[in-house]
mmCIF file of N, CA and C in Angstrom:
data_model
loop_
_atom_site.group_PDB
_atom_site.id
_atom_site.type_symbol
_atom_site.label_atom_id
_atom_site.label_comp_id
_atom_site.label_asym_id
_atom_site.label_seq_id
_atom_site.Cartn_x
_atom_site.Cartn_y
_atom_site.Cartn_z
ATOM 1 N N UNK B 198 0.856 -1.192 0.000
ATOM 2 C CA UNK B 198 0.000 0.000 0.000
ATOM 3 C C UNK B 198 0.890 1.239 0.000
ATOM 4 N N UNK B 199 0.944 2.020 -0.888
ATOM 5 C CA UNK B 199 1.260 3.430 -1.047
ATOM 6 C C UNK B 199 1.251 4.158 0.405
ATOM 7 N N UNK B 200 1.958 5.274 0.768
ATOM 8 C CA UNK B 200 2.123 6.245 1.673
ATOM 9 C C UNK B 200 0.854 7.346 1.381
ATOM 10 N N UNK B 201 0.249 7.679 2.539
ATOM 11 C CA UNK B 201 -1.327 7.846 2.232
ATOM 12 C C UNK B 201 -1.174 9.243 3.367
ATOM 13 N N UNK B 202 -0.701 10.600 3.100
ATOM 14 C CA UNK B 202 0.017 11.559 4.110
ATOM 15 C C UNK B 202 -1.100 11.823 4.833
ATOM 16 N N UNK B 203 -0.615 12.263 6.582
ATOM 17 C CA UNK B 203 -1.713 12.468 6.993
ATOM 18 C C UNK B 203 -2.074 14.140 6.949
ATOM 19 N N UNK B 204 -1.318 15.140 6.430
ATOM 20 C CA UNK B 204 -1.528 16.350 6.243
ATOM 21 C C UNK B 204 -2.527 16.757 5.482
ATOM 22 N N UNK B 205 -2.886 15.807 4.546
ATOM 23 C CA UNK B 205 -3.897 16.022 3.307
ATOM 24 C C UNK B 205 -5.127 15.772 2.960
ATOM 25 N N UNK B 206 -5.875 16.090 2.716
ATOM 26 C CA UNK B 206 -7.696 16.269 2.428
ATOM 27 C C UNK B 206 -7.692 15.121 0.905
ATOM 28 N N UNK B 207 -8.574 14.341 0.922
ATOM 29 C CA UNK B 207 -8.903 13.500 -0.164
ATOM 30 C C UNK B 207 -10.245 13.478 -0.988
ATOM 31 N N UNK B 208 -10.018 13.035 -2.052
ATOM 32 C CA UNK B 208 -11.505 12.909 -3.157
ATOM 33 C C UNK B 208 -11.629 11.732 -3.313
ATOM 34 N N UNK B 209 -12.899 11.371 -3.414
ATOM 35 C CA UNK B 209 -13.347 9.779 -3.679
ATOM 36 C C UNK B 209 -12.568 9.599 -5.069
ATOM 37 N N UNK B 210 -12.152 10.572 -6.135
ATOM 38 C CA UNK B 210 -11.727 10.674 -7.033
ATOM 39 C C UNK B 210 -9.793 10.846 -7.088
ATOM 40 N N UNK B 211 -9.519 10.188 -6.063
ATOM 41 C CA UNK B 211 -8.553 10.421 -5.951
ATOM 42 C C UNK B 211 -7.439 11.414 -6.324
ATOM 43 N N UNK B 212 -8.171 12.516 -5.744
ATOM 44 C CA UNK B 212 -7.060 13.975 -5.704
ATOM 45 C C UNK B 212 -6.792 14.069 -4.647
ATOM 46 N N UNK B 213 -5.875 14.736 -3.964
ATOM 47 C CA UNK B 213 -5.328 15.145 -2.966
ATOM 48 C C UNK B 213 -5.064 17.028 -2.772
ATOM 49 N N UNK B 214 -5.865 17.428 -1.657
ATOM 50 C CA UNK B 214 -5.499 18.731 -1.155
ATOM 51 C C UNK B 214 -4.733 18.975 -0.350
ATOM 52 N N UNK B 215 -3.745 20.232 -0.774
ATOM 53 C CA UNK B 215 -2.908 20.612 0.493
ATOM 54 C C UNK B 215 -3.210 22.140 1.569
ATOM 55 N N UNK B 216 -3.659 22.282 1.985
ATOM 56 C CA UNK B 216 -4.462 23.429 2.904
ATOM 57 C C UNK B 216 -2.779 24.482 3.167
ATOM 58 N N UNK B 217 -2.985 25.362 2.167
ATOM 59 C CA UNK B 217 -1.751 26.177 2.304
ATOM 60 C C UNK B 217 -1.830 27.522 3.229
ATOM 61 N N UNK B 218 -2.962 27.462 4.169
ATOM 62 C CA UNK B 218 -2.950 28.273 5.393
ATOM 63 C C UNK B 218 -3.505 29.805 4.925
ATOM 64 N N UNK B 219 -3.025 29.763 3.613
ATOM 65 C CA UNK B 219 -3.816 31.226 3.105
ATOM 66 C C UNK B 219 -4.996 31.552 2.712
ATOM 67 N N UNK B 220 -5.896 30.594 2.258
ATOM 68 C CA UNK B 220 -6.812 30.280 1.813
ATOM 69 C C UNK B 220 -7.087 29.946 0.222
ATOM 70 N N UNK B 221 -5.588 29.274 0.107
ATOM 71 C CA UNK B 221 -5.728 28.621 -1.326
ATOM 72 C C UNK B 221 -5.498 27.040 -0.669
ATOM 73 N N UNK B 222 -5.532 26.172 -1.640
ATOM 74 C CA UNK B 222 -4.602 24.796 -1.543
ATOM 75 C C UNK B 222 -4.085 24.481 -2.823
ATOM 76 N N UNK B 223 -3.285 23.918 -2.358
ATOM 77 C CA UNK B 223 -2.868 23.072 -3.866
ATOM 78 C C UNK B 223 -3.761 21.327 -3.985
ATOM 79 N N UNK B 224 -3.322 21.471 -5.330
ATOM 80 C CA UNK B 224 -4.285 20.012 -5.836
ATOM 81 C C UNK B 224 -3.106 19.269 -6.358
ATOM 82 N N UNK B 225 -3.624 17.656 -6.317
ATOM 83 C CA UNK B 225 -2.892 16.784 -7.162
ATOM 84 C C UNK B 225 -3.325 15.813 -7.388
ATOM 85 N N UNK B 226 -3.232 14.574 -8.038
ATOM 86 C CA UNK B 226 -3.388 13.422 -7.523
ATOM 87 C C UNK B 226 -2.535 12.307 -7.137
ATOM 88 N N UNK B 227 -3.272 11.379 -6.361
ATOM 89 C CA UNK B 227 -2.679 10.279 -5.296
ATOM 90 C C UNK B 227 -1.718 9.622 -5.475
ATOM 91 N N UNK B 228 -0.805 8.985 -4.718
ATOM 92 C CA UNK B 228 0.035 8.034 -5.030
ATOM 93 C C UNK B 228 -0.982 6.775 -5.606
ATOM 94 N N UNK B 229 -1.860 6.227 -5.183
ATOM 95 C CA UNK B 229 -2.563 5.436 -5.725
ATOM 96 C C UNK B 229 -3.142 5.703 -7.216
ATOM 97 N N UNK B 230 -3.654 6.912 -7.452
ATOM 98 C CA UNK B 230 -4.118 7.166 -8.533
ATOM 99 C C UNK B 230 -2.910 6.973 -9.494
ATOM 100 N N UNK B 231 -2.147 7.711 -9.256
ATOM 101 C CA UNK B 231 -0.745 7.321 -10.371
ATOM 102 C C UNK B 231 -0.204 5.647 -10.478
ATOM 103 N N UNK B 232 -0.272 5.062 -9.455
ATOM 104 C CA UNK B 232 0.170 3.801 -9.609
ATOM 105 C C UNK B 232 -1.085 2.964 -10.127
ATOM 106 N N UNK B 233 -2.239 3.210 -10.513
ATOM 107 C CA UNK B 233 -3.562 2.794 -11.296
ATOM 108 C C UNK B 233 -3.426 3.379 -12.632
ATOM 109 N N UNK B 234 -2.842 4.638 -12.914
ATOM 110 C CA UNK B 234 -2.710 4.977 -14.204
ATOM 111 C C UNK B 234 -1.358 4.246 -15.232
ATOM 112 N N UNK B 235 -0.294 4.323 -14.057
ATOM 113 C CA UNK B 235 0.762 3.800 -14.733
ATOM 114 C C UNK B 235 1.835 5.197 -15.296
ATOM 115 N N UNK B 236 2.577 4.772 -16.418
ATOM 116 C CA UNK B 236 3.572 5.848 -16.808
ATOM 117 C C UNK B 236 2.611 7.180 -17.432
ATOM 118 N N UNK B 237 2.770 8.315 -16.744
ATOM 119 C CA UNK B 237 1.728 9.432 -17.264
ATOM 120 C C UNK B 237 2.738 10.168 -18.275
ATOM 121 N N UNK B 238 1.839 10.744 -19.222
ATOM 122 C CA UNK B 238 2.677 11.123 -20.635
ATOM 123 C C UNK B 238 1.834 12.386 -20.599
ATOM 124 N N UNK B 239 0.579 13.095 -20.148
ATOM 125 C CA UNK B 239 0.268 14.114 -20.588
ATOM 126 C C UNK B 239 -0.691 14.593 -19.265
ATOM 127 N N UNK B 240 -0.512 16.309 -18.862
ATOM 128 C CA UNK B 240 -1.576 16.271 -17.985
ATOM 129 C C UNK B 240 -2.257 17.638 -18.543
ATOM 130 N N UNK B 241 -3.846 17.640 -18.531
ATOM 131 C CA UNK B 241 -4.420 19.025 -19.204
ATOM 132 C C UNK B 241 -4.034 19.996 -17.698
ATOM 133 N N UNK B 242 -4.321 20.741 -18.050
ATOM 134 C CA UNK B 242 -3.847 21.726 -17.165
ATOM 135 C C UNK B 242 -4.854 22.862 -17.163
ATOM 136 N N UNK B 243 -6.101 23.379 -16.362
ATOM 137 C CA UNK B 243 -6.938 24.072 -15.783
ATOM 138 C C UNK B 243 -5.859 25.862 -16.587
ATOM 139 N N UNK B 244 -7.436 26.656 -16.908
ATOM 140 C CA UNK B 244 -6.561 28.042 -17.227
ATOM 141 C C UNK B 244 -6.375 28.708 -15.835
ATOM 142 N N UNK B 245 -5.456 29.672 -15.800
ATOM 143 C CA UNK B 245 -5.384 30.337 -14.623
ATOM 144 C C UNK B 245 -6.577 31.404 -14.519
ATOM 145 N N UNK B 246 -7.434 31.667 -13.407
ATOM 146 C CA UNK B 246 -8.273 32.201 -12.982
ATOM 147 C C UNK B 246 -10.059 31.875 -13.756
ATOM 148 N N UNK B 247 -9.607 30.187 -13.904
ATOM 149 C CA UNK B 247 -11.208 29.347 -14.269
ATOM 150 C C UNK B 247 -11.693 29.224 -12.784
ATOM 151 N N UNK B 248 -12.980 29.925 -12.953
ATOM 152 C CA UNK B 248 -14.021 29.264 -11.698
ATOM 153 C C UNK B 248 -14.409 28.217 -11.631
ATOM 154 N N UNK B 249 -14.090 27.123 -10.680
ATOM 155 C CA UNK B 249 -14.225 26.050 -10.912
ATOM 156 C C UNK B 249 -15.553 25.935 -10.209
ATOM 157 N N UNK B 250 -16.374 24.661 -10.053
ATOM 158 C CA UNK B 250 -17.263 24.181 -9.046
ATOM 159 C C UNK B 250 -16.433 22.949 -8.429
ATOM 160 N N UNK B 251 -16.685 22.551 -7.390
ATOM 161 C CA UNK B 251 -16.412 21.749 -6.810
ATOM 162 C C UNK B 251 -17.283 20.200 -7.501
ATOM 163 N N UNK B 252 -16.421 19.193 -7.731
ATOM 164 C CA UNK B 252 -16.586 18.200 -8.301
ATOM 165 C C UNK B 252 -16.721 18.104 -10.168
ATOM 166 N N UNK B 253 -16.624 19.294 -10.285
ATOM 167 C CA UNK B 253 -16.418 19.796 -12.084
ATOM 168 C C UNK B 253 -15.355 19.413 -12.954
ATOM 169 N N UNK B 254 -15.500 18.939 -13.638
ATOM 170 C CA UNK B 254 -14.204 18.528 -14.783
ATOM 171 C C UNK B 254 -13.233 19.756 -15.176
ATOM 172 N N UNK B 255 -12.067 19.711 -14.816
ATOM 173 C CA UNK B 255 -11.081 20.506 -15.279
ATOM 174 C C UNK B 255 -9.877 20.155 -16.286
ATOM 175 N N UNK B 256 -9.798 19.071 -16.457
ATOM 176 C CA UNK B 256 -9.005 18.487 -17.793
ATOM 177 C C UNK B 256 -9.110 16.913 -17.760
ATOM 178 N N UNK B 257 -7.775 16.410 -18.030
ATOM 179 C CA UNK B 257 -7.663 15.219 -18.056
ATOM 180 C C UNK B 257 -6.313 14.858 -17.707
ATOM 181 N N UNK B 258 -5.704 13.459 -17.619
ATOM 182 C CA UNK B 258 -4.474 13.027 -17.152
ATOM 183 C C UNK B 258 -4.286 11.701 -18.185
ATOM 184 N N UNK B 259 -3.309 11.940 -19.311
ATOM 185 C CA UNK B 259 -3.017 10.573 -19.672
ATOM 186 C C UNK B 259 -1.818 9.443 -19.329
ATOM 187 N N UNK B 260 -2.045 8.570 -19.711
ATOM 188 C CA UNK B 260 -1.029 7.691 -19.531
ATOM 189 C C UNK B 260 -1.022 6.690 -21.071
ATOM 190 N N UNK B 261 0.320 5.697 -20.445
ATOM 191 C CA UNK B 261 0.129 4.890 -21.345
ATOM 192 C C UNK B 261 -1.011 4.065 -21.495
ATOM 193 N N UNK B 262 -1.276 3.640 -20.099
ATOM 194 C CA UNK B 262 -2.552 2.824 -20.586
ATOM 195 C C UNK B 262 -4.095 3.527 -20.758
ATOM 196 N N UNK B 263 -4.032 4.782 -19.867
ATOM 197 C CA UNK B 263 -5.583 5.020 -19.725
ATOM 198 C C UNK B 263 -5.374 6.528 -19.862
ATOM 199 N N UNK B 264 -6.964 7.207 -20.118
ATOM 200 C CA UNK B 264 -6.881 8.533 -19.675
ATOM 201 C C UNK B 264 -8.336 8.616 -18.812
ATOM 202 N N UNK B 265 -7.719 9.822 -17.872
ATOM 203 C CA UNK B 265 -9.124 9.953 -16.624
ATOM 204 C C UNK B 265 -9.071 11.223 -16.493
ATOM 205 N N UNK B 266 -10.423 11.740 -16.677
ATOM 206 C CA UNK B 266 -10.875 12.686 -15.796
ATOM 207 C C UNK B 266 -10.070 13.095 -14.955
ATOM 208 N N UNK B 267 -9.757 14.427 -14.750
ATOM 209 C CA UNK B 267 -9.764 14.868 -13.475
ATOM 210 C C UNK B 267 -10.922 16.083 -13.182
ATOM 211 N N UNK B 268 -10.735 16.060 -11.583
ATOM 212 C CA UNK B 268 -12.128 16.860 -11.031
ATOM 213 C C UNK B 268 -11.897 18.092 -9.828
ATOM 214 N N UNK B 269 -12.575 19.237 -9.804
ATOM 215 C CA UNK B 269 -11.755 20.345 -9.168
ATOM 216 C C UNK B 269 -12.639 19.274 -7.687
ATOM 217 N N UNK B 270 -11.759 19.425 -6.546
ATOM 218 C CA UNK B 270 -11.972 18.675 -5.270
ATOM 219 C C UNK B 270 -12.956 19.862 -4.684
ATOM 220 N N UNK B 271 -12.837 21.133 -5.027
ATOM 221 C CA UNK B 271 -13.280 22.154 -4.389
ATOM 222 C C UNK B 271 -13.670 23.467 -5.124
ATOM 223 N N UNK B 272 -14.943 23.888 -4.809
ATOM 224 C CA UNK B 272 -14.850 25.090 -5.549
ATOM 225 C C UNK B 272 -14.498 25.997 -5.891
ATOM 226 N N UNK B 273 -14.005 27.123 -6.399
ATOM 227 C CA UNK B 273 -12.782 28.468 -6.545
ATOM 228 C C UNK B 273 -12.269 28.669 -7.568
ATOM 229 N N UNK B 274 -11.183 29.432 -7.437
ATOM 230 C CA UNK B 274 -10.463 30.076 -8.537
ATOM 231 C C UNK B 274 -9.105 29.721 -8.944
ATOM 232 N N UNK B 275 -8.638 28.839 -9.833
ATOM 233 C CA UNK B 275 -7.093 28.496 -10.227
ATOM 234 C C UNK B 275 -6.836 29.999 -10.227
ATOM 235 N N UNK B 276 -6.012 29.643 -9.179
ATOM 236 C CA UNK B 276 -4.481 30.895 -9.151
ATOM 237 C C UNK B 276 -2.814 30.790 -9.707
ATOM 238 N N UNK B 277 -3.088 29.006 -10.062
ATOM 239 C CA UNK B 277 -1.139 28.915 -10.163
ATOM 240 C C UNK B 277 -2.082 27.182 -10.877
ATOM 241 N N UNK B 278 -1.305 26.716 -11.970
ATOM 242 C CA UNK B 278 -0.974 25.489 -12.936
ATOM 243 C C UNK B 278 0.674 25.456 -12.593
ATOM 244 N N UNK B 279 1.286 24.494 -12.877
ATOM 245 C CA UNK B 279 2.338 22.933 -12.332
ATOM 246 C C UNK B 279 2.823 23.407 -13.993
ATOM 247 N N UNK B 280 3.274 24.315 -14.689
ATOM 248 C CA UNK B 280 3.664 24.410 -15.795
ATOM 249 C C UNK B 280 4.917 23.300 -16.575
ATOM 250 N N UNK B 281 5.573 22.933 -15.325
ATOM 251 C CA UNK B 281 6.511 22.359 -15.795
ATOM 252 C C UNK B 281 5.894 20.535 -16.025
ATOM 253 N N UNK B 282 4.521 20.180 -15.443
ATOM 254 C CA UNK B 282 3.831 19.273 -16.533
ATOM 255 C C UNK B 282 4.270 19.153 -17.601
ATOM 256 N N UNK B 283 4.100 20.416 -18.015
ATOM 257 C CA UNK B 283 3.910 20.305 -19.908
ATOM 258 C C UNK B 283 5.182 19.869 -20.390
ATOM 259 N N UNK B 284 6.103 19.892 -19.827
ATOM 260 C CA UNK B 284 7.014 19.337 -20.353
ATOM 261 C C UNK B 284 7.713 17.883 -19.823
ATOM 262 N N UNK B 285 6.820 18.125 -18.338
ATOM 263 C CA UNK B 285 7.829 16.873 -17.276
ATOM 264 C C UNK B 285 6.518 16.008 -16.718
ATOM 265 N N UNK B 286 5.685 15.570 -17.515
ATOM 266 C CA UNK B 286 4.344 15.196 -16.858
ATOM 267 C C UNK B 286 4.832 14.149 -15.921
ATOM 268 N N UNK B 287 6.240 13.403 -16.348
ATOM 269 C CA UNK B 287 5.812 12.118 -15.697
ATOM 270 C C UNK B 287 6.437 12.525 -13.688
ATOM 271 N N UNK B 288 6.463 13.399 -13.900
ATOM 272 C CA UNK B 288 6.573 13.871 -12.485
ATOM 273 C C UNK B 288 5.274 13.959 -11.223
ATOM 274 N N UNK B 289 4.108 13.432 -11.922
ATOM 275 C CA UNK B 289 2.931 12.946 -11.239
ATOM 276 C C UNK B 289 3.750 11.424 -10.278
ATOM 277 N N UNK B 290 4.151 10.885 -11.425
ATOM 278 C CA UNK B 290 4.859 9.484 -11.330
ATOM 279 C C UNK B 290 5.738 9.432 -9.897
ATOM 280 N N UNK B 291 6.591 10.195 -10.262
ATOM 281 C CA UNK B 291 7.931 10.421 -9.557
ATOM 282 C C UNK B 291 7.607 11.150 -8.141
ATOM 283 N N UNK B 292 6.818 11.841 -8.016
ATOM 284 C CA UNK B 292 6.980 13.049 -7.100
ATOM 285 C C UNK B 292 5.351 13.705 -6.495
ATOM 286 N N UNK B 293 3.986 12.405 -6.545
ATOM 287 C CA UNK B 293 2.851 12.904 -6.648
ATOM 288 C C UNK B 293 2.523 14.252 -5.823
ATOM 289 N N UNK B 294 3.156 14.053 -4.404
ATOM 290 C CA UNK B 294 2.650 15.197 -3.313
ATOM 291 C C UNK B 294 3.623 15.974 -3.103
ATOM 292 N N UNK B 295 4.567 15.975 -4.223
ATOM 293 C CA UNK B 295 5.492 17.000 -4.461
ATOM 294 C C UNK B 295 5.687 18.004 -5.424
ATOM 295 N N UNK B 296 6.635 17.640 -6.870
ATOM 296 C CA UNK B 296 6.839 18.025 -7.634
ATOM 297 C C UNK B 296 5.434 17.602 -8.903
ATOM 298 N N UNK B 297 4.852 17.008 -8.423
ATOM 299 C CA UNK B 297 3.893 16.523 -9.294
ATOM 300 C C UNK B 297 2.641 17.196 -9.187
ATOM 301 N N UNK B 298 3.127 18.366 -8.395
ATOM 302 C CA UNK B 298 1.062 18.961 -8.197
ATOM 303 C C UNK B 298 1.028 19.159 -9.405
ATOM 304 N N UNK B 299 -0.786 19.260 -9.550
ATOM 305 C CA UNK B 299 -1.367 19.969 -10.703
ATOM 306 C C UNK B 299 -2.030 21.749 -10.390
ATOM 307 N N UNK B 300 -2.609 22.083 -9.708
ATOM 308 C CA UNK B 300 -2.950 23.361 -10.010
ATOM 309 C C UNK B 300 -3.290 23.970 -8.509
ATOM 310 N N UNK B 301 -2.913 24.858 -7.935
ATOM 311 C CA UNK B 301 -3.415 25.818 -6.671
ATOM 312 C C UNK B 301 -4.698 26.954 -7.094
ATOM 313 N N UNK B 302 -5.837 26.836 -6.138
ATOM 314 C CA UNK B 302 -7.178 26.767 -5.987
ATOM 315 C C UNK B 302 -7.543 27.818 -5.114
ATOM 316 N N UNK B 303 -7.781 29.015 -4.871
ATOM 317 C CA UNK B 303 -8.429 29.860 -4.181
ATOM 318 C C UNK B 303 -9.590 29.410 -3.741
ATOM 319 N N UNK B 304 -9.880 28.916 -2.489
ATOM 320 C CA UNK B 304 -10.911 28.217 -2.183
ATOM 321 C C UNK B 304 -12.196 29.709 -2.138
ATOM 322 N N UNK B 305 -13.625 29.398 -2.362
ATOM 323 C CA UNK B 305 -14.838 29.658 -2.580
ATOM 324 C C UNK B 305 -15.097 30.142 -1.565
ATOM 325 N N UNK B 306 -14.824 28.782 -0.635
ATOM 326 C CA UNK B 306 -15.669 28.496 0.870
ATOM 327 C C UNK B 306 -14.192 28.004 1.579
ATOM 328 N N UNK B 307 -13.867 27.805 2.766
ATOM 329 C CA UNK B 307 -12.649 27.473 3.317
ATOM 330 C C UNK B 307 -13.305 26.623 4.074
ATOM 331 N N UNK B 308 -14.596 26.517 4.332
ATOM 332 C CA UNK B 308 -15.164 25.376 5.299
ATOM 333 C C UNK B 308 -15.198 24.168 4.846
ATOM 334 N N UNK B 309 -14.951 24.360 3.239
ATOM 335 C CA UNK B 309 -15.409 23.118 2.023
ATOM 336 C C UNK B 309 -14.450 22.088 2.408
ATOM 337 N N UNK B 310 -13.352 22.309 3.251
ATOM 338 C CA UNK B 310 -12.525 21.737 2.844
ATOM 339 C C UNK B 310 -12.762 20.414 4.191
ATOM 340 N N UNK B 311 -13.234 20.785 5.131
ATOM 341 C CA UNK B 311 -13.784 19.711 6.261
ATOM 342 C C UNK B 311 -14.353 18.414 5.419
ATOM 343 N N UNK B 312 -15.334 18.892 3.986
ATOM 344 C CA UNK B 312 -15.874 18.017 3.727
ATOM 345 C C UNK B 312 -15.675 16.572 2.766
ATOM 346 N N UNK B 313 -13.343 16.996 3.034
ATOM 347 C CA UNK B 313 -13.577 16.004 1.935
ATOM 348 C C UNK B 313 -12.516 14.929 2.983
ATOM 349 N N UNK B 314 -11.888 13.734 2.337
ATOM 350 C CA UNK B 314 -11.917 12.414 3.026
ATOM 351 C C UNK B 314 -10.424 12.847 4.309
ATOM 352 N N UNK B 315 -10.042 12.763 4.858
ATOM 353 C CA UNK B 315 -8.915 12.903 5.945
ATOM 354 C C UNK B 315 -8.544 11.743 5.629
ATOM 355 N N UNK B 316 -6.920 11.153 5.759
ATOM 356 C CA UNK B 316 -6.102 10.207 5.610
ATOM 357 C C UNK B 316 -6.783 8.788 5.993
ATOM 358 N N UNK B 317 -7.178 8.771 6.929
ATOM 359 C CA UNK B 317 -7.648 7.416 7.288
ATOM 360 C C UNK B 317 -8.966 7.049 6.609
ATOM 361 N N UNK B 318 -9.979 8.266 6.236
ATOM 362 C CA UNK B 318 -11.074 7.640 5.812
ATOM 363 C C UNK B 318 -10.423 7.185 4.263
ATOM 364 N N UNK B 319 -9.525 8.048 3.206
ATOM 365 C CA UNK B 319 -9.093 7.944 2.311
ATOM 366 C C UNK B 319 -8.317 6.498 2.289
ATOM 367 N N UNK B 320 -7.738 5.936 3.132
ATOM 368 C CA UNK B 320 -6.712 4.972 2.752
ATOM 369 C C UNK B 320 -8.095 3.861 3.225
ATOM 370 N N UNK B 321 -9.116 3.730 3.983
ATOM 371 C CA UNK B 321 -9.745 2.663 4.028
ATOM 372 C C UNK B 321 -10.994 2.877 2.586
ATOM 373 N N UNK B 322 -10.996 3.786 2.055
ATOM 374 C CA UNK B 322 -11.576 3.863 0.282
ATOM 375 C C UNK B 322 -10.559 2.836 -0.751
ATOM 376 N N UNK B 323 -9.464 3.500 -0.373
ATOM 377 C CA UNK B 323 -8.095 2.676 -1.152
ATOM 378 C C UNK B 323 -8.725 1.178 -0.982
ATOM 379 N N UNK B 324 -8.531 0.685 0.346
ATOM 380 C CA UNK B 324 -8.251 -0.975 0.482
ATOM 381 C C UNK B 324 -9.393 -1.575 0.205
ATOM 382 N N UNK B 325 -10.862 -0.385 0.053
ATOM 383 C CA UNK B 325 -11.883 -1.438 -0.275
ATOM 384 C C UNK B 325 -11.884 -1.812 -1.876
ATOM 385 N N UNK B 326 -11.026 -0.798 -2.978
ATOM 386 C CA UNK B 326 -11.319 -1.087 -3.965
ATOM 387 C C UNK B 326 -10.219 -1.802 -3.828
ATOM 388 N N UNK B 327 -9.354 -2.347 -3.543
ATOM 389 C CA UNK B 327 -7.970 -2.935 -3.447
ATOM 390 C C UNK B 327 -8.474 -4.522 -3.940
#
């Protein structure tokens, strides 16, 4: 089983939030999600200052084997895209809750963020689809 941090907010959709104290977060997705996709070759990348809704399609993530959806975890405003994707996608791979974010989020609501999975509920989602 993948390293499942306990600092971070989760999506049934396997993204991961990081609560950056200002009232943005950053987004990404999971160590699990990447190790379900496999080698990633392309990630769409949200424009800067799209209003998102919370649970709304904001691009996509390919790989060799598959491509998926991705989904804003929260409602708000992209303030900052992971530019160096476009050239280094497979750094989802390498570096998910690091070098691999995808886009920082001016949250809507800052309360939104209670409502999504905390580490433990997230890693027992993991083992049931496991």
């Amino acid at each position: 089983m993948s390293q499942i941090p306990a600092n971070l907010r989760y999506t049934a959709t396997h993204e991961w939030v990081l609560d950056n104290g200002d009232g943005t977060v950053t987004v990404g997705v999971t160590d699990h999600a990447q190790e379900l996709l496999g080698d990633v070759v392309f990630v769409e990348l949200p424009e800067v200052e799209r209003e998102l809704g919370a649970d709304e399609e904001f691009g996509v993530i390919e790989s060799v084997k598959a491509a998926s959806d991705l989904y804003a975890p929260l409602a708000g405003t992209v303030v900052a895209v992971n530019e160096s994707l476009n050239d280094t996608p497979e750094q989802v791979n390498a570096d998910p809750y690091g070098e691999g974010w995808i886009f920082k989020l001016k949250l809507a609501n800052q309360d939104d963020l209670t409502s999504l999975l905390d580490a433990a509920a997230y890693e027992e989602k993991v083992a049931e689809e496991s």
